[in-house]
Every structure is written in C-alpha cells, then in structure tokens.
CSV table of C-alpha atoms in Angstrom, one decimal:
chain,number,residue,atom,x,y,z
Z,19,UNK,CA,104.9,85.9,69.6
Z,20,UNK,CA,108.1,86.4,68.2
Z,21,UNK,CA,108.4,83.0,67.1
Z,22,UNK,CA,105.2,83.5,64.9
Z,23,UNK,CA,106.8,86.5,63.5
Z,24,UNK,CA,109.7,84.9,62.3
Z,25,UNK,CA,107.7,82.3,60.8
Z,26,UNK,CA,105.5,84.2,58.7
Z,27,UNK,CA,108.6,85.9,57.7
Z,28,UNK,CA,110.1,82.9,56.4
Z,29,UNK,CA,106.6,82.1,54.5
Z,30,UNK,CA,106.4,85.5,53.0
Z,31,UNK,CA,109.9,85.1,51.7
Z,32,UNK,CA,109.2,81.7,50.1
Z,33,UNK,CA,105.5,83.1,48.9
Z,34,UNK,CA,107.3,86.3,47.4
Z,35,UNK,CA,109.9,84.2,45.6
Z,36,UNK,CA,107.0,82.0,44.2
Z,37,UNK,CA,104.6,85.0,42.9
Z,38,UNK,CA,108.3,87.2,41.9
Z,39,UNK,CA,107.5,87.1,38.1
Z,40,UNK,CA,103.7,88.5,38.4
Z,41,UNK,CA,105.2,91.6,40.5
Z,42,UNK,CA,106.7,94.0,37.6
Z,43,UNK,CA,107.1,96.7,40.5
Z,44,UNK,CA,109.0,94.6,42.8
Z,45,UNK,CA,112.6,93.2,42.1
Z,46,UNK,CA,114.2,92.8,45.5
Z,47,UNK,CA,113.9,89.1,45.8
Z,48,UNK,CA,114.9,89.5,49.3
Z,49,UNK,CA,111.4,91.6,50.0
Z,50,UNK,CA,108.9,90.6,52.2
Z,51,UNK,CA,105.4,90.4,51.1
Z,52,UNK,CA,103.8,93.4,51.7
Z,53,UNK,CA,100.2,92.1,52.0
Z,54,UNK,CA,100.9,90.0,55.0
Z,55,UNK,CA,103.1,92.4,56.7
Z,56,UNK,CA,100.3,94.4,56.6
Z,57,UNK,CA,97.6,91.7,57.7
Z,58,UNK,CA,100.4,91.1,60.7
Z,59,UNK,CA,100.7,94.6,61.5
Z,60,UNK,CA,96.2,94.6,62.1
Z,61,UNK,CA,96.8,91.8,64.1
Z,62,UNK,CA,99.2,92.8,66.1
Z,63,UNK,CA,97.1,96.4,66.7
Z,64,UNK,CA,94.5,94.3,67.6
Z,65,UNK,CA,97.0,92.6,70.4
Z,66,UNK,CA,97.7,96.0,71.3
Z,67,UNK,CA,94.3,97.2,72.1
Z,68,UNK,CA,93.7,93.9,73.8
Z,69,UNK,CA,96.3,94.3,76.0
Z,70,UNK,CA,96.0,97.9,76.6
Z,71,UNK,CA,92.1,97.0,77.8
Z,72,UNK,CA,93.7,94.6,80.5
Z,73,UNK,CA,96.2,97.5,81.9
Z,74,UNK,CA,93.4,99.4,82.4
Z,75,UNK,CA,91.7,97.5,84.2
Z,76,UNK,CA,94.6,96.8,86.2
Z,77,UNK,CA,94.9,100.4,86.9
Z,78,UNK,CA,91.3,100.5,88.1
Z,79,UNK,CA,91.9,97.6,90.2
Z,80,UNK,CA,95.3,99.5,91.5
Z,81,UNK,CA,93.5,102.4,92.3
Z,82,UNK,CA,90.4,100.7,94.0
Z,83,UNK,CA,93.0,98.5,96.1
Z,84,UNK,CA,94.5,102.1,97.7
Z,85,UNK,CA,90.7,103.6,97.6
Z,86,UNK,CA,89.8,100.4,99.7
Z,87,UNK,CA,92.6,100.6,101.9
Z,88,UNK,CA,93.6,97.1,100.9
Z,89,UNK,CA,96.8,95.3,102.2
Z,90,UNK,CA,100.6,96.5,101.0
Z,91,UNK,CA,100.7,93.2,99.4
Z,92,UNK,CA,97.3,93.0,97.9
Z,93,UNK,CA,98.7,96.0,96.3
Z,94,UNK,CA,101.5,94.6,95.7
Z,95,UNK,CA,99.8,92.1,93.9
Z,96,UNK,CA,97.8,94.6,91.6
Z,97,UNK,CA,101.6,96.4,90.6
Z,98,UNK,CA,102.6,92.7,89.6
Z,99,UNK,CA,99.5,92.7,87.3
Z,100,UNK,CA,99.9,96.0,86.2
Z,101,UNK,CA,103.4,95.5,85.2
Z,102,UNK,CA,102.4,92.0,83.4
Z,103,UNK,CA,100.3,94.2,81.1
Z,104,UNK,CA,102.8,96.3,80.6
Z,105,UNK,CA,105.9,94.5,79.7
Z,106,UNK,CA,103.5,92.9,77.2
Z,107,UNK,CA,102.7,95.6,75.9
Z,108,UNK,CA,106.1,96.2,75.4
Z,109,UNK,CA,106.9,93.1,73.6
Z,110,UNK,CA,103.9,93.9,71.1
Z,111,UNK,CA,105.1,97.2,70.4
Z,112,UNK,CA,108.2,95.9,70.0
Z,113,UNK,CA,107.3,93.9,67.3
Z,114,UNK,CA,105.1,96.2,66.0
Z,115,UNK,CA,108.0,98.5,65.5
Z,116,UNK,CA,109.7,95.5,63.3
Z,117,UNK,CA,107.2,95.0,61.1
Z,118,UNK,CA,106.5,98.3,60.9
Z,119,UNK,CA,110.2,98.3,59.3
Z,120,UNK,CA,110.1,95.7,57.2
Z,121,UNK,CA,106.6,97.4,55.5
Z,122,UNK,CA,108.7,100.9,55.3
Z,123,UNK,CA,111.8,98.8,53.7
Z,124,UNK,CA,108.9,97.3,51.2
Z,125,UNK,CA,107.6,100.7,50.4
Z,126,UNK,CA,110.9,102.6,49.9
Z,127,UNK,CA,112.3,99.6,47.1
Z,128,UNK,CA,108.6,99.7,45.4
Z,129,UNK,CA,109.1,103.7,45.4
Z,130,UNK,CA,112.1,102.9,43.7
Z,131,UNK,CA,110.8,100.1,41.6
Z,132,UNK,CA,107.9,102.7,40.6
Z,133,UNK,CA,110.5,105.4,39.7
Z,134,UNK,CA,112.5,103.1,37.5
Z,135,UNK,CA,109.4,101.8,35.7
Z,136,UNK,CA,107.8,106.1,35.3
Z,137,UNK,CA,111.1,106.4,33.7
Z,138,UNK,CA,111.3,103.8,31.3
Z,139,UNK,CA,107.7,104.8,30.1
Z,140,UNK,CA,109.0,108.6,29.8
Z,141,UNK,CA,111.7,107.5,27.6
Z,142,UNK,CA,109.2,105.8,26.1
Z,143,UNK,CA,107.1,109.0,25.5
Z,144,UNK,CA,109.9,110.9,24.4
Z,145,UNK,CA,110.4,108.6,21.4
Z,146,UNK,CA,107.2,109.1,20.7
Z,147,UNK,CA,107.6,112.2,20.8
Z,148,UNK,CA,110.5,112.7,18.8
Z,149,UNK,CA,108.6,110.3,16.2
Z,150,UNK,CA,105.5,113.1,16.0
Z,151,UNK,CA,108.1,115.6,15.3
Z,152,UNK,CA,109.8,113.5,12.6
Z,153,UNK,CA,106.2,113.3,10.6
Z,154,UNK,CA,105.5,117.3,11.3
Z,155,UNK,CA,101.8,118.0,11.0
Z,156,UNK,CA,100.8,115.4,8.9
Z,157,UNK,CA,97.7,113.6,10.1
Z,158,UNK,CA,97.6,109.9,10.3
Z,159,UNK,CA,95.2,110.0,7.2
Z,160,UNK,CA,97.8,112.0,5.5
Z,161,UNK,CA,100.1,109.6,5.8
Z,162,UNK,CA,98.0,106.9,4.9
Z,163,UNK,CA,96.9,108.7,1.7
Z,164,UNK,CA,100.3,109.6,0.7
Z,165,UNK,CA,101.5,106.3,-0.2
Z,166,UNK,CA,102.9,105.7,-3.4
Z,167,UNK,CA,101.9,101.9,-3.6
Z,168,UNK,CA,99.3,99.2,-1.7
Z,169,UNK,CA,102.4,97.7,0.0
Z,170,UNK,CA,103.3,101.2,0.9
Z,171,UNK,CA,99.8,101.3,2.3
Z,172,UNK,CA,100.2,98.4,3.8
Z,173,UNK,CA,103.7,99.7,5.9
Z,174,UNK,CA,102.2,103.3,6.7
Z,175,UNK,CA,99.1,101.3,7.8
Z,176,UNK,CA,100.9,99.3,10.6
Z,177,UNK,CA,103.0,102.1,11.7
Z,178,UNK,CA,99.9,104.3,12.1
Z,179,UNK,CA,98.3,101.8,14.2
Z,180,UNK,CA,101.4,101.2,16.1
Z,181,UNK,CA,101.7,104.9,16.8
Z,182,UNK,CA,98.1,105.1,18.1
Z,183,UNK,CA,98.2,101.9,20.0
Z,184,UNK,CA,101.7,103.0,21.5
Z,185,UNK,CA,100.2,106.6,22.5
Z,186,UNK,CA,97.7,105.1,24.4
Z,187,UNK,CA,99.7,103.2,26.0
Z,188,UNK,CA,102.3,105.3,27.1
Z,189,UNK,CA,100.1,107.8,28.6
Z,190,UNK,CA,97.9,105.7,30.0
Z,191,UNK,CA,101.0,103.6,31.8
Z,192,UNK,CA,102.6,106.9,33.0
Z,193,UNK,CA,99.0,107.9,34.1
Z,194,UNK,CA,98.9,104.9,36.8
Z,195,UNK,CA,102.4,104.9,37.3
Z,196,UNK,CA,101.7,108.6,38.8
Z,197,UNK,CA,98.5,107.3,40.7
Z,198,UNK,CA,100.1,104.6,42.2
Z,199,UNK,CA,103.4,106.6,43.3
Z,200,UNK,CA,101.2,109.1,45.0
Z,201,UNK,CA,99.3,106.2,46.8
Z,202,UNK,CA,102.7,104.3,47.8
Z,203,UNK,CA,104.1,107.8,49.1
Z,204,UNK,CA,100.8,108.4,51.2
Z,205,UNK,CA,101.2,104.9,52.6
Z,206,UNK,CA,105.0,105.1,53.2
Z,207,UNK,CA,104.9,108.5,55.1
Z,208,UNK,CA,101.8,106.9,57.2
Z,209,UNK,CA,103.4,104.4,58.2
Z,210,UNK,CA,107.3,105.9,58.8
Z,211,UNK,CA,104.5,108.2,61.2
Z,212,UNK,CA,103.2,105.0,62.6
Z,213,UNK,CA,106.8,103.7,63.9
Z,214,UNK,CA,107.5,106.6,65.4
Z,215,UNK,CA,104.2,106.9,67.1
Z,216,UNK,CA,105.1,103.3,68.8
Z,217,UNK,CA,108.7,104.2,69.3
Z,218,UNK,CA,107.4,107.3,71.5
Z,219,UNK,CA,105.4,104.7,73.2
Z,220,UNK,CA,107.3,102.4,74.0
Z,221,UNK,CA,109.5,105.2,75.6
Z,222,UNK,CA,106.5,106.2,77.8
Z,223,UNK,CA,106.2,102.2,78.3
Z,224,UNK,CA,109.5,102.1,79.5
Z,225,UNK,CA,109.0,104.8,81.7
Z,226,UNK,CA,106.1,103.6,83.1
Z,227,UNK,CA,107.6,100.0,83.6
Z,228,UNK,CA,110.6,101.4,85.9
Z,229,UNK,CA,108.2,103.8,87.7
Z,230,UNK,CA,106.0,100.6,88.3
Z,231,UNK,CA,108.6,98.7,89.2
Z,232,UNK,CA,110.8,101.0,91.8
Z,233,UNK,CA,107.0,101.8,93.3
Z,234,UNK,CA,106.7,97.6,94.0
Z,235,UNK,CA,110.0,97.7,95.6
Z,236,UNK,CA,109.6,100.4,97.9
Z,237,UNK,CA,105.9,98.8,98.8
Z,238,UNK,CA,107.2,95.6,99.4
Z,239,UNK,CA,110.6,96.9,101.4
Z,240,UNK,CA,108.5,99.1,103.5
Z,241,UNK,CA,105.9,96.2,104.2
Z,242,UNK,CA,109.0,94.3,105.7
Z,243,UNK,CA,110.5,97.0,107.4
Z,244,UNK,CA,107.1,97.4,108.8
Z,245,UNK,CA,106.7,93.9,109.8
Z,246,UNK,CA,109.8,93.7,111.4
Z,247,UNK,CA,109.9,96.7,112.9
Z,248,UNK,CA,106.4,95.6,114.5
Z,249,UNK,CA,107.5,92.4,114.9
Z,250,UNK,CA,110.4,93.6,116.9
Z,251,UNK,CA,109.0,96.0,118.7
Z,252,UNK,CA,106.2,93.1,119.7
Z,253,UNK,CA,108.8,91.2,120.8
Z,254,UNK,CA,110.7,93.4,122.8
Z,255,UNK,CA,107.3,94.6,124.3
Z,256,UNK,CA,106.8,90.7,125.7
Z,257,UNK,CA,109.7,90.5,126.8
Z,258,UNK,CA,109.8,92.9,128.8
Z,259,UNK,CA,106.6,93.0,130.4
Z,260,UNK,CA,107.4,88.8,131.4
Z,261,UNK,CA,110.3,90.4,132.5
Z,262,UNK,CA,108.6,92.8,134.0
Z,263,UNK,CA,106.0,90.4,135.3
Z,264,UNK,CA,109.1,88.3,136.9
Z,265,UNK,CA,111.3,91.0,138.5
Z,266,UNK,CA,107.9,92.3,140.1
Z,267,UNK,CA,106.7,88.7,141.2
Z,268,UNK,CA,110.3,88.3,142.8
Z,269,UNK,CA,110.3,91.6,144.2
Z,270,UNK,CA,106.7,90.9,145.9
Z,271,UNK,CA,108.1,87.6,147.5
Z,272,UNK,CA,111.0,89.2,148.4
Z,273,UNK,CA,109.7,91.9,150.4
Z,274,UNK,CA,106.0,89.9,151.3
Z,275,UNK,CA,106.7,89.6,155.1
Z,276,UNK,CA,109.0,92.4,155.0
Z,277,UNK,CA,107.3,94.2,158.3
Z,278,UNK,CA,107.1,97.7,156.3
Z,279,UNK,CA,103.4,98.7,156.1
Z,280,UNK,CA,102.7,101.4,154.0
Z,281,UNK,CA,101.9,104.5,155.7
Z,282,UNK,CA,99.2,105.7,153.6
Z,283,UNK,CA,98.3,108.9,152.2
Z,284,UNK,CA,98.0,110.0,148.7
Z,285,UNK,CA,100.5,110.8,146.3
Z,286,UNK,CA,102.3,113.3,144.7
Z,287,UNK,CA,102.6,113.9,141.3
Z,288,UNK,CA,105.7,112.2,140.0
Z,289,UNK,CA,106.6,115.1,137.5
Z,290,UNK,CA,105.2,118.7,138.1
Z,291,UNK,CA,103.0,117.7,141.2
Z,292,UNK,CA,99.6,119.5,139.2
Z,293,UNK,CA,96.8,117.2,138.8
Z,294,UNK,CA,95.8,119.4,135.5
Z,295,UNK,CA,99.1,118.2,133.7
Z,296,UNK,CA,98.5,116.7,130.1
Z,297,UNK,CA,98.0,113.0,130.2
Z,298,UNK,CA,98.8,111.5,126.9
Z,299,UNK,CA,97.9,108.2,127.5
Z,300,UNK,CA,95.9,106.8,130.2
Z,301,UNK,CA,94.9,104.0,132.4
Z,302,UNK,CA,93.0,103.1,129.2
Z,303,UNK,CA,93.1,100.7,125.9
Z,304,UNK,CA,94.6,102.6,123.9
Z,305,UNK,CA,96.8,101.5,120.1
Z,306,UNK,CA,100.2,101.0,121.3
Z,307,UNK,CA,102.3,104.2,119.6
Z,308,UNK,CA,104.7,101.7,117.9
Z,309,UNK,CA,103.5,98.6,117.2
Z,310,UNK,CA,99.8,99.7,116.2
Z,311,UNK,CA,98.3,97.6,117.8
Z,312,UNK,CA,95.6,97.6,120.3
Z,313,UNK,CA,96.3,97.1,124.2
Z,314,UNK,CA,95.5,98.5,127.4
Z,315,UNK,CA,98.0,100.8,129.0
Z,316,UNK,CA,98.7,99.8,132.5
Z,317,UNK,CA,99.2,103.6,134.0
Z,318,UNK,CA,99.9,107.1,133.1
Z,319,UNK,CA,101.4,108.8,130.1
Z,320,UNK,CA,103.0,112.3,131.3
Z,321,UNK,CA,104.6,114.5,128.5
Z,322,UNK,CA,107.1,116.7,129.7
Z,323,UNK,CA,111.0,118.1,128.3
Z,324,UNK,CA,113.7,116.6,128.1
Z,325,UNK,CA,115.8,116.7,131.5
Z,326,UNK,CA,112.6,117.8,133.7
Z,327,UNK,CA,113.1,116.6,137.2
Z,328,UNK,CA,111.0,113.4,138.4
Z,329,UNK,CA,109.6,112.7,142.0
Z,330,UNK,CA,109.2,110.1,144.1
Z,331,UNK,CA,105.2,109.7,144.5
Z,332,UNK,CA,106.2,108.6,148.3
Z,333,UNK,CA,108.3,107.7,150.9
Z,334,UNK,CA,110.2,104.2,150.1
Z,335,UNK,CA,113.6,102.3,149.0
Z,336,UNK,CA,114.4,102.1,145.6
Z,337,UNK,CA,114.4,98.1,144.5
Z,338,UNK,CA,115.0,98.9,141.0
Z,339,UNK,CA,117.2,102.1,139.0
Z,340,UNK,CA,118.4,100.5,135.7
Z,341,UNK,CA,117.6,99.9,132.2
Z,342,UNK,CA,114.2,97.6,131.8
Z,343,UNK,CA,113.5,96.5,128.7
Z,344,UNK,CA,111.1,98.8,127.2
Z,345,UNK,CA,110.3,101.3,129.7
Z,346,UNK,CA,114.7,102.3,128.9
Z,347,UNK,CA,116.2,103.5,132.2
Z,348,UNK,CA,113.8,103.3,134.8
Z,349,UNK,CA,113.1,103.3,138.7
Z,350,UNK,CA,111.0,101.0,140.9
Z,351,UNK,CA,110.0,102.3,144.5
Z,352,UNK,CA,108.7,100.2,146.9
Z,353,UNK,CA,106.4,101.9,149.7
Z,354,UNK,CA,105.9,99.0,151.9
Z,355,UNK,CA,102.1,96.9,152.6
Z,356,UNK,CA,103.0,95.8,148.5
Z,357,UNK,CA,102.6,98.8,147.2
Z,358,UNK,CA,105.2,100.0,144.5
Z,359,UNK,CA,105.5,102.8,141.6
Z,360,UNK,CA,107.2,102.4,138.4
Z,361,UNK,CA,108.6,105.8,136.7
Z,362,UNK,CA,109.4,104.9,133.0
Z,363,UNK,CA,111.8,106.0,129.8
Z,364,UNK,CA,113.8,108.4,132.1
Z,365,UNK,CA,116.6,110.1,130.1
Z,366,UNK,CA,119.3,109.9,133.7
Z,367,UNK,CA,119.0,107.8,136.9
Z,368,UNK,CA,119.5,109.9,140.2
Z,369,UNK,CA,119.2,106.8,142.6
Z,370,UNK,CA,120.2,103.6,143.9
Z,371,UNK,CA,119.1,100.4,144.6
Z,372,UNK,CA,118.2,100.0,148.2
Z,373,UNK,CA,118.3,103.8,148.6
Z,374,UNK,CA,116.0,105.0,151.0
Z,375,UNK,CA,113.7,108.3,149.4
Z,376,UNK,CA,111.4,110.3,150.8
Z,377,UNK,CA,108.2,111.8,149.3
Z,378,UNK,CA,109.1,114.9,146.7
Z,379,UNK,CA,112.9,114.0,146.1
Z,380,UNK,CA,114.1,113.7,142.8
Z,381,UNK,CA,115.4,110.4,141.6
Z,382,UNK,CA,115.8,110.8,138.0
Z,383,UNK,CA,115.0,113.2,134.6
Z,384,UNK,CA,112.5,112.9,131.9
Z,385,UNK,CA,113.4,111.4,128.8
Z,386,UNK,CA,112.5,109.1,125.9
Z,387,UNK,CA,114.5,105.4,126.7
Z,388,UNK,CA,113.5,102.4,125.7
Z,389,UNK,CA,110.1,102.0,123.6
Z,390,UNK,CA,109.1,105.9,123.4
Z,391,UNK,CA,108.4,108.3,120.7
Z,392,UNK,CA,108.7,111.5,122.7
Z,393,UNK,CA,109.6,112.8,126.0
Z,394,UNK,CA,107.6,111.5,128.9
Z,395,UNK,CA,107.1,110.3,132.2
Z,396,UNK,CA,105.4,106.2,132.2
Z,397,UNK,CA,104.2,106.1,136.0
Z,398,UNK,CA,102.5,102.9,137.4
Z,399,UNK,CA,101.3,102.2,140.7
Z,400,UNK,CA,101.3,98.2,141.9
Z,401,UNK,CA,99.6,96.4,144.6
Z,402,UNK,CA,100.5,93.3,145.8
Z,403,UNK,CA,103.7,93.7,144.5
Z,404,UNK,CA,102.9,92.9,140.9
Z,405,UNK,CA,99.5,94.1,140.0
Z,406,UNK,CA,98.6,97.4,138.3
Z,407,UNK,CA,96.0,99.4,139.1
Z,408,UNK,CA,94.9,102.9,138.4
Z,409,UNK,CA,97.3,105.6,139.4
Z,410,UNK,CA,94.3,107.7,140.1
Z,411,UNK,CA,93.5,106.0,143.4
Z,412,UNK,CA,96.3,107.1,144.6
Z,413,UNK,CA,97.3,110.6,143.1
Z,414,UNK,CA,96.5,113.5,145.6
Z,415,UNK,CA,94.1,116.9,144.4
C-alpha cells in the first residue's frame, strides 16, 4: 500500500509540473495534485470500511468462540484474526493521515495563492476607482460628447470601453475569487477535521491493538501453564499409582504366606469414627480435582482440619509411613488374610514401619500432602494385597 502511495506521488508531481501553466492559483511547483489526492483519499476510505467490515466479523467470531466455549487456542486463533484486521487498519489510517496532509498542505498554498490573486484584483479595483474619481460625475456619454475632435472621439471612445470592459471584469474576478476562497476554506477546515478524526482513531487503534495483544499472551501462557500443570500432574498421578501398584504387589508377595489371618470385624472410622461424616469424594468416578479429568476414585474422600488426629481402621503392622507420590506422607497398614488400608495426604507421620497398632490408635494428622487441594483424609481398603475395593464393606455403623 505504501508503495502505491509513493508512486502516485511521484505521478502527481510530474502531472502537476506538466499542467503548472493552466493553474493561475497554484505556484508551488512542489504541490501535489489535489485532484488525485483526493481520488486516493476515496480509495483509501473505501479500504477503510472494507477492513473495518472484516474486524467485525472477527469480533463476532471472537465472541461466538467464548459463547461456544471453544478451545483457548481456537480463541487464540480468532485474537490472531482480530489483530490482523486491526494492524491493517492501522496501516490504512496511517496513510490516510498522510494524504490527508499533503491535501491540507495543497489547500493552505491555494488559500494563499487565492489571497495573492483577491489582492491583485483589489488593487486593481482601486485604480479603477481612483480613475471614476478623476472623471467626477461625468457619464460615459459625457465624455464621449465632449470631445473636441473625431480623433478625440476616437481616444475617449477606447478608454470608455476599456473602463466598462475593465469594471466588469474586476468585479466579476473578485466576485469568484471570494466564492472560491469560501469553498477552499470549507474544504480545508473539513478536511484539517478529517485528520484529526483518524489521528483519534488510530489512538483508539493502538489501544485496542495492545489490549488485543497482552489478552493473546495471557490466553496462550495460561493454555501452557494449563497443559503443563495437567500434564504434570497426569504424570505424577501415573507414577505414582504404578508405584503404587508395585510397592502393593511386593507388599502382597511379601506377606502372602505370612500365617497372620485377619481377625475380622468391621472397622472404625479412620478420622472421627461417625459414619455421618462428610464424604467429599467417594468410591465413585468422579473428575479428578487437579487434572480435570475423569477417573474413578479408588476409596474415600474425608474433609477434616488441619492437624486432626487419624486412626488406625484395625489391628496391624505398619508396612508403609513415608512420602508416596501423590497421596504426600502417607501410612500403609497391613491387617493380615491380604487385607490392608491406605490413609492418604497426612500433614505428620506418628508411626513406624513394622510397628505393631492396634485398632483406634493414632498414627498420624490430617493434612493436604502430595496431590490435594484441601485438608483431608484419602482412606482405601485392599484385598489381596493390591486390590481396592469399597471401604464401605468394611466400615462399622
């Protein structure tokens, strides 16, 4: 775009140099040709509104992406778009804005030209003026008729019709002069209104472009910190459930033909030993907190504060009281016939491995370790050594 401009500038400044003698208002040979400025400026307007018609539509498109609760990077896409529409709206203001300097700079040196060419013709009129006054009130016939010889005649005859002929003239010159000064103001003050109405705009533009731009940043940093942070979390989730899975297997082998059957009974409850406690998650699929997405949660979700004491469902030794992966610190009991209970995301470990507990004592405090987001108590029962099941089966009235 800009190089067209600059190349109808260089074709207006030939084509005013050609057609300079025809112009009496215009004697800066450097001016560009106002016609065509003009015609550019149209054409460029009509860029304008082109343009302006696609960033709506971008808009729309932006706003039925969120309405449609489309992808962060299909919106994404739609801000790229957006922004595309708007730097080139930009660019065509900005170029509007130029020409629309270069037509003021025309206007200004034909005001001037137009001055210089009223005052001529008033100088003009003041001669005549003064020549009226020289003659008093004679009329043209008496100054015809008061010749003193035919080539007397002849002189007053030709002066007479100069006089009337020049008259005419002058007033009728200073007449469009006037008309055309009005017309040229009009047109100059329009357009000085013009640029500054696309100045403003391209301020808002501007505006608009960073707001765009910092609002495509954030979307596509958030979209990676969300990714990763779901990534992550994914991956430490595997891991440590085939950790999990592993430790579990290997305790099960381990104490297989241990010779420790379980003794039966039910359970306590591992936190405030009510069966009406608030379950926040249960043996249930449910969308994992963290990394949104769906799974089934292998036991039971127990809200509680920070520091409250934890129980040991039933008698047992202790086979596991570190950190695990994503359940943070946390205890494993085993109860003997395969059966075992996990007790999750424990803020302080009160046991031992190899410790020997008995139903009811305390072997660690609530908390919100590993993968959590708030304090709770994750408790799962195993059989076989490495198989969940529901909690419920076990859990006493």
């Amino acid at each position: 775009m800009k190089s067209r401009i600059f190349s109808f500038l260089i074709f207006a400044g030939l084509s005013l140099f050609l057609l300079m003698s025809s112009m009496s208002f215009v004697k800066n040979d450097e001016l560009v040709f106002a016609d065509d400025i003009s015609n550019q400026i149209k054409a460029l307007e009509n860029d304008l509104s082109s343009i302006e018609k696609d960033r709506l539509k971008a808009e729309k498109e932006l706003k039925a992406a969120k309405n449609s609760q489309a992808t962060q990077m299909a919106l994404k896409r739609q801000y790229d778009n957006e922004i595309s529409t708007i730097v080139d709206l930009i660019s065509t203001t900005d170029e509007l804005i130029a020409s629309y300097d270069i037509e003021i700079g025309n206007l200004e040196t034909k005001l001037t030209d137009l001055r210089d060419e009223r005052d001529e013709e008033l100088e003009s009129f003041d001669d005549l003026i003064r020549m009226t006054y020289m003659y008093g009130d004679e009329s043209y016939l008496e100054i015809l008729f008061g010749a003193r010889s035919f080539a007397d005649f002849l002189t007053r005859l030709d002066m007479v019709s100069y006089l009337l002929s020049y008259s005419d003239g002058v007033v009728v010159g200073l007449n469009e002069i006037e008309v055309e000064l009005v017309e040229t103001e009009k047109e100059l003050i329009d357009s000085k209104t013009s640029l500054e109405d696309y100045k403003e705009s391209k301020s808002t533009l501007l505006s608009d472009f960073e707001k765009k731009s910092a609002e495509a940043n954030a979307l596509i940093t958030s979209y990676a910190k969300d990714v990763k942070s779901a990534e992550d979390a994914l991956k430490i989730i595997e891991d440590s459930k085939k950790q999990l899975e592993k430790d579990i297997a290997e305790l099960a082998a381990k104490s297989k033909n241990d010779g420790t059957p379980y003794s039966g009974g039910v359970f306590i409850w591992p936190v405030n030993q009510s069966r009406n406690a608030y379950i926040s998650s249960g043996w249930e699929w449910r969308t994992n907190p963290i990394t949104k997405k769906k799974e089934f949660h292998n036991g039971l979700d127990i809200p509680a504060p920070a520091g409250t004491k934890i129980f040991a469902a039933a008698n047992g030794v202790v086979e596991k009281s570190a950190w695990y992966g994503g359940y943070g610190n946390c205890v494993i009991i085993s109860h003997g016939g395969g059966i075992r209970t996990l007790y999750g995301h424990c803020s302080k470990l009160l046991v031992s491995e190899g410790q020997t507990v008995k139903k009811g004592d305390t072997i660690a405090l609530v908390g919100t370790t590993g993968m959590s987001t708030g304090n709770h108590l994750h408790f799962t029962v195993y059989e076989k050594g490495s198989t969940a099941v529901n909690p419920w089966n076990y859990l006493n009235g």
